[in-house]
Short mmCIF file of C-alpha atoms and ligand atoms in Angstrom, two decimals:
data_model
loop_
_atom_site.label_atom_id
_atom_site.label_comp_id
_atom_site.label_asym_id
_atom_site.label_seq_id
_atom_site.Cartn_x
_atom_site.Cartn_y
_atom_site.Cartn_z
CA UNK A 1 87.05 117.31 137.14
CA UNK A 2 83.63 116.07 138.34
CA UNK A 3 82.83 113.14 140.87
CA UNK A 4 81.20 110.99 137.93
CA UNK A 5 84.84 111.42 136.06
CA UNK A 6 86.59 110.74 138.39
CA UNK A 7 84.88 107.59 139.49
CA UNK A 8 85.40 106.07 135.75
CA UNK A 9 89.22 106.88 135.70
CA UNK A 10 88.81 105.40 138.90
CA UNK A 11 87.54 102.09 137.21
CA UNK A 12 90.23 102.43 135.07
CA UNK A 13 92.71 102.18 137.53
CA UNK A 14 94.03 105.62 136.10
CA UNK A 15 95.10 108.25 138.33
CA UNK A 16 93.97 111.82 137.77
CA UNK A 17 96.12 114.47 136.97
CA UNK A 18 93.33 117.16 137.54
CA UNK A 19 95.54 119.81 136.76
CA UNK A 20 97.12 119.15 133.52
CA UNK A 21 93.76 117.69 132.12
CA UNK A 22 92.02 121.01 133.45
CA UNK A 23 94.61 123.20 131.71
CA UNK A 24 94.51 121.20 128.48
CA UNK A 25 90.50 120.71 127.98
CA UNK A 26 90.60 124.28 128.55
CA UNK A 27 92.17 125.24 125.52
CA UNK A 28 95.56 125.58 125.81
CA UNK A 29 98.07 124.51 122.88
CA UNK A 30 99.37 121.35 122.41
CA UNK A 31 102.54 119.85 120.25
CA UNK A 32 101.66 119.59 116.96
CA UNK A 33 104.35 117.73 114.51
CA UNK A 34 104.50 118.53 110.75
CA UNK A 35 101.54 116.93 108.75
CA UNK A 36 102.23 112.93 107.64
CA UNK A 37 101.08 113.13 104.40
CA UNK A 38 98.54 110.53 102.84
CA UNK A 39 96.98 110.25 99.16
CA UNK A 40 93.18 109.11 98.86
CA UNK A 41 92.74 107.31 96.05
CA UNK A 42 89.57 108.98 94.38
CA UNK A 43 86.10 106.80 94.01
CA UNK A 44 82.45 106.79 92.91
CA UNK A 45 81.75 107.03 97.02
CA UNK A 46 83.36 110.98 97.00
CA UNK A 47 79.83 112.08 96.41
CA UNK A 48 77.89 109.74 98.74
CA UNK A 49 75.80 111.05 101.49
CA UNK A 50 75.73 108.78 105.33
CA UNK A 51 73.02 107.09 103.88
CA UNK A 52 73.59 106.02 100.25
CA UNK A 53 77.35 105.36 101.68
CA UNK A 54 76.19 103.14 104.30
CA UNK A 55 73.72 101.24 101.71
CA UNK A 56 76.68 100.67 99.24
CA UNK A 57 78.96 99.33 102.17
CA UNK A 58 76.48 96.29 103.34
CA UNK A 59 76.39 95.59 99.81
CA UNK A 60 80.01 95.64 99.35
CA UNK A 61 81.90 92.69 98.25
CA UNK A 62 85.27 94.75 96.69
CA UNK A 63 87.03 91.97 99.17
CA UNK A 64 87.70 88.75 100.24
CA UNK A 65 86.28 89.54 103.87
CA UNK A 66 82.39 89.80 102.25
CA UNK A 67 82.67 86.31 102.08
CA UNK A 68 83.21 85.63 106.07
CA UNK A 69 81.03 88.32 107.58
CA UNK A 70 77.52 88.18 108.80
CA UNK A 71 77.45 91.80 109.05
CA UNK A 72 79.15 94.61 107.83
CA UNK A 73 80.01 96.98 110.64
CA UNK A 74 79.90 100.31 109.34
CA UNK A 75 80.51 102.47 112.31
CA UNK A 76 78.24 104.17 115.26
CA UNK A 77 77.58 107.65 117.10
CA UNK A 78 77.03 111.33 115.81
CA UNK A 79 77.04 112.13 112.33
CA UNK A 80 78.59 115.45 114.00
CA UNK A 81 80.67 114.32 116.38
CA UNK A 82 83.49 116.59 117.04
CA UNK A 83 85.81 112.90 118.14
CA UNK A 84 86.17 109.90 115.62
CA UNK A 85 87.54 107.00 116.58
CA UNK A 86 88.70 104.60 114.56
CA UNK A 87 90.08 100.78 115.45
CA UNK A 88 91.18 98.00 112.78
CA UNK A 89 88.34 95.62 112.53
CA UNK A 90 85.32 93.82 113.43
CA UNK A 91 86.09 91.00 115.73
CA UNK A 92 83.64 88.07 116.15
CA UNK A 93 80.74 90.04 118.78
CA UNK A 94 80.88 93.59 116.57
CA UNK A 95 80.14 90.98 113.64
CA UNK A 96 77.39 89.78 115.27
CA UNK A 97 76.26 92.90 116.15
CA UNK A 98 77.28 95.10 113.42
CA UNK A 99 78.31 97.51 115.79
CA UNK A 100 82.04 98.45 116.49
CA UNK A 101 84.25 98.29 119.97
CA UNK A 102 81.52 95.93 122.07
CA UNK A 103 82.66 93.86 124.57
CA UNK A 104 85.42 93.65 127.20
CA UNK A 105 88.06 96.19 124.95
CA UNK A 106 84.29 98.31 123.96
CA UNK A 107 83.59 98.51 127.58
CA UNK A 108 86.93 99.66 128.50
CA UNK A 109 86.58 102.28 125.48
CA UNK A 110 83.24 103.67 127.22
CA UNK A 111 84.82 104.03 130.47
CA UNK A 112 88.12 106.39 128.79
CA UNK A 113 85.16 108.06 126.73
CA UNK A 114 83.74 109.03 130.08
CA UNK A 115 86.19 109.91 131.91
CA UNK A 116 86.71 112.92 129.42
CA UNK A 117 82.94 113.67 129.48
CA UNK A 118 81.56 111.88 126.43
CA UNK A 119 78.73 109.16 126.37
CA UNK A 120 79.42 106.71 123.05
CA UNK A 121 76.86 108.34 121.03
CA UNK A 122 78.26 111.76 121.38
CA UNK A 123 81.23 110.48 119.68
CA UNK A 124 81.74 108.38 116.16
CA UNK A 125 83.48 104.99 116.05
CA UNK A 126 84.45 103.15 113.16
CA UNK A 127 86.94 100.49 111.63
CA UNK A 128 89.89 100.69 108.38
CA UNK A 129 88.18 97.34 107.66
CA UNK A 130 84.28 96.83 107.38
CA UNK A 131 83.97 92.92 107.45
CA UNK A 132 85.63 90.75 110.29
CA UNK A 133 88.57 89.49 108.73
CA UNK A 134 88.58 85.38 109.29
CA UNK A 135 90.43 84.04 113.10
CA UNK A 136 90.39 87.50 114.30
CA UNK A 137 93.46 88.06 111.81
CA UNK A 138 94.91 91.63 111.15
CA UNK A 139 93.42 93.11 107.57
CA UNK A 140 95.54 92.80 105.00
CA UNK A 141 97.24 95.93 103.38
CA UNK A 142 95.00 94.95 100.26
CA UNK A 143 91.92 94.37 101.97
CA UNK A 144 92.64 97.70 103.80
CA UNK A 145 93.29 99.81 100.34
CA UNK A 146 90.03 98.14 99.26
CA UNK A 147 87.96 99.65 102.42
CA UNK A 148 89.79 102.86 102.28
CA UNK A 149 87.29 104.97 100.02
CA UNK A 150 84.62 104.12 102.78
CA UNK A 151 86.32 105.34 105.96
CA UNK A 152 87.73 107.98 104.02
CA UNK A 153 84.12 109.65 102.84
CA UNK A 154 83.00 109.04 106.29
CA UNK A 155 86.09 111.14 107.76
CA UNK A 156 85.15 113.50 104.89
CA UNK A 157 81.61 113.67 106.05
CA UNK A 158 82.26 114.11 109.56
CA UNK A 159 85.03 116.20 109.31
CA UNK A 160 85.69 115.99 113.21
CA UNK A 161 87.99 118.00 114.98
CA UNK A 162 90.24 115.66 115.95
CA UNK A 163 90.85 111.96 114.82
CA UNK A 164 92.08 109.23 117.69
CA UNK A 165 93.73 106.20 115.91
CA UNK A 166 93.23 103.34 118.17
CA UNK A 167 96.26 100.54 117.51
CA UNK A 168 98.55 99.71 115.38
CA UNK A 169 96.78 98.89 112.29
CA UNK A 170 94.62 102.17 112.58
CA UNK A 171 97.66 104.13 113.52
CA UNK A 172 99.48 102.68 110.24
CA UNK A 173 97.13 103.30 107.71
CA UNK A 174 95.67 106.91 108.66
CA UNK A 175 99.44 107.51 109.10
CA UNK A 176 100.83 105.76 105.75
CA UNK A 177 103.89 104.45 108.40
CA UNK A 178 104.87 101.75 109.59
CA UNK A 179 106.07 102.58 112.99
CA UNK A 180 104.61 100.63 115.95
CA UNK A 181 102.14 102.55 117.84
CA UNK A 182 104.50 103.22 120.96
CA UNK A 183 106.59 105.70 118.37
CA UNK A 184 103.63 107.11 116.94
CA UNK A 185 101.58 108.01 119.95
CA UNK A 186 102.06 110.67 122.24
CA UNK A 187 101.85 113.53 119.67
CA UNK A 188 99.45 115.03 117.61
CA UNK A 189 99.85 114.56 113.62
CA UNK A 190 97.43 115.35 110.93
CA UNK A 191 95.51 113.23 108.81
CA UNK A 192 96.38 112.99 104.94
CA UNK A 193 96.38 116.73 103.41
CA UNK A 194 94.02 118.10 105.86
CA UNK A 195 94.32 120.14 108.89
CA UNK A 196 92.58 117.41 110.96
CA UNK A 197 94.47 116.61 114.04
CA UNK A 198 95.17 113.13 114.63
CA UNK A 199 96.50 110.95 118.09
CA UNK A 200 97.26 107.64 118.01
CA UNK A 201 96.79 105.86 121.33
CA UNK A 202 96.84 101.55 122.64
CA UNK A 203 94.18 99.58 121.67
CA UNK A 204 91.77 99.04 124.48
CA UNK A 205 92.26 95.08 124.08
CA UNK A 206 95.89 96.21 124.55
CA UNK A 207 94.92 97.71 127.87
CA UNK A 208 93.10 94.85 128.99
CA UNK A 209 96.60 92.30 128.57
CA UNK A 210 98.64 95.10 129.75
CA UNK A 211 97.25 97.38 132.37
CA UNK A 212 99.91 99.84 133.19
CA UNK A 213 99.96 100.82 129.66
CA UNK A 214 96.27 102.59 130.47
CA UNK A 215 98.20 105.78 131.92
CA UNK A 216 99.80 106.43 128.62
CA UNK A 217 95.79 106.17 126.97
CA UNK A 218 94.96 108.61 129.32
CA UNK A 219 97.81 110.76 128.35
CA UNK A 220 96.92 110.43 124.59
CA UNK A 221 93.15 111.24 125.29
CA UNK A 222 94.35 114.34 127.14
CA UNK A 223 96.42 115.31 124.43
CA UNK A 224 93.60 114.59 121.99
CA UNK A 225 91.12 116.45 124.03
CA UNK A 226 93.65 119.90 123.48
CA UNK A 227 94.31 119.54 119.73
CA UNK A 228 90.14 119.05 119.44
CA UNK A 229 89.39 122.09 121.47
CA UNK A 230 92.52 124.56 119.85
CA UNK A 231 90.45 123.54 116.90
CA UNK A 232 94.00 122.47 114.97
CA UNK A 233 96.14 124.95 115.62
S1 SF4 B 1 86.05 94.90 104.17
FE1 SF4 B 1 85.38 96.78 103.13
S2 SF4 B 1 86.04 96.53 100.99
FE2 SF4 B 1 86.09 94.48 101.96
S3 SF4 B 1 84.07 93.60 101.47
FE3 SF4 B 1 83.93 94.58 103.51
S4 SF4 B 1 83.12 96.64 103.10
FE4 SF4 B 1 83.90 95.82 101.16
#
């Protein structure tokens, strides 16, 4: 692990366990659990390129959230990224800015990012939910079905090699569970009926309120790191 790593797990307050992250970013296999199943419902965005998809989405109003946003957030970074990241929502600044993980819990994102090599455009981010849903609130299960063809052509699109599910929202609805994130992290899964591997980790704005939980992140983006690089075996 170089200085420049080591310096932002440093910032993170995470200690570095050179060894197992050397032997897992170099390829070896990691746990793999039996794929958690998910249908897509099929829609008119199957066939949309980035473009045309991103068009229709600031356009969208298949929600109650259009009403409340001042921009939709779409999602940021490589069109070929081999990581996508994906949190719940827009909060009040990514509405603002239209852009996705900015601020204190965005910062903290960068810094795990880093510490595994990757600058924020060399990865993709995006949301279940477009618009920021009103107070900060969790999406609703109906708002999320009604986002779901979007973030589901853009994982189609993409087609990354691995998928991290950031909190509990993300976690659920890439998972179809319902089991809080501390049951569903620490293992690789696959998305839907693809081969895709998937990790669910804490949300950074989790890490900020709870500190010691930013070991376990680590952990996950190890783990994630592996299943990427074994290419989902
Ligand atoms: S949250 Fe998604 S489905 Fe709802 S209005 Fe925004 S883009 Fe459309």
């Amino acid at each position: 692990m170089d200085a420049r790593r080591l310096a932002c797990l440093d910032a993170m307050g995470i200690p570095a366990w050179s060894r197992r992250t050397d032997r897992i970013l170099a390829g070896a296999p990691c746990p793999v659990l039996a794929p958690a199943g998910s249908a897509d419902a099929p829609d008119e965005t199957g066939a949309m390129g980035w473009e045309a998809l991103e068009a229709r989405v600031s356009a969208c109003t298949r929600c109650a959230l259009h009403a409340g946003r001042t921009r939709t957030v779409f999602g940021v970074g490589h069109r070929n990224a081999d990581w996508l990241i994906i949190g719940e929502a827009p909060g009040a600044e990514e509405d603002r800015r239209g852009e996705p993980f900015v601020g204190r819990a965005g910062k903290l994102l960068d810094a795990m990012l880093a510490a595994l090599g990757y600058e924020r455009n060399q990865v993709y981010i995006a949301n279940v939910v477009k618009c920021r849903p009103p107070e900060n609130r969790d999406p609703r299960p109906e708002e999320a079905a009604s986002c779901a063809p979007y973030l589901d052509r853009q994982i189609e699109l993409l087609a990354p090699r691995v998928i991290l599910a950031v909190g509990r929202v993300a976690a659920q609805r890439l998972l179809g569970s319902d089991s809080p994130v501390g049951r569903l992290r620490g293992r690789v899964h696959r998305y839907g009926a693809t081969d895709i591997p998937l990790v669910v980790t804490w949300h950074p704005a989790y890490l900020l309120r709870r500190p010691e939980a930013k070991a376990d992140a680590w952990r996950d983006l190890v783990l994630a790191a592996g299943a990427a690089v074994a290419g989902g075996t």
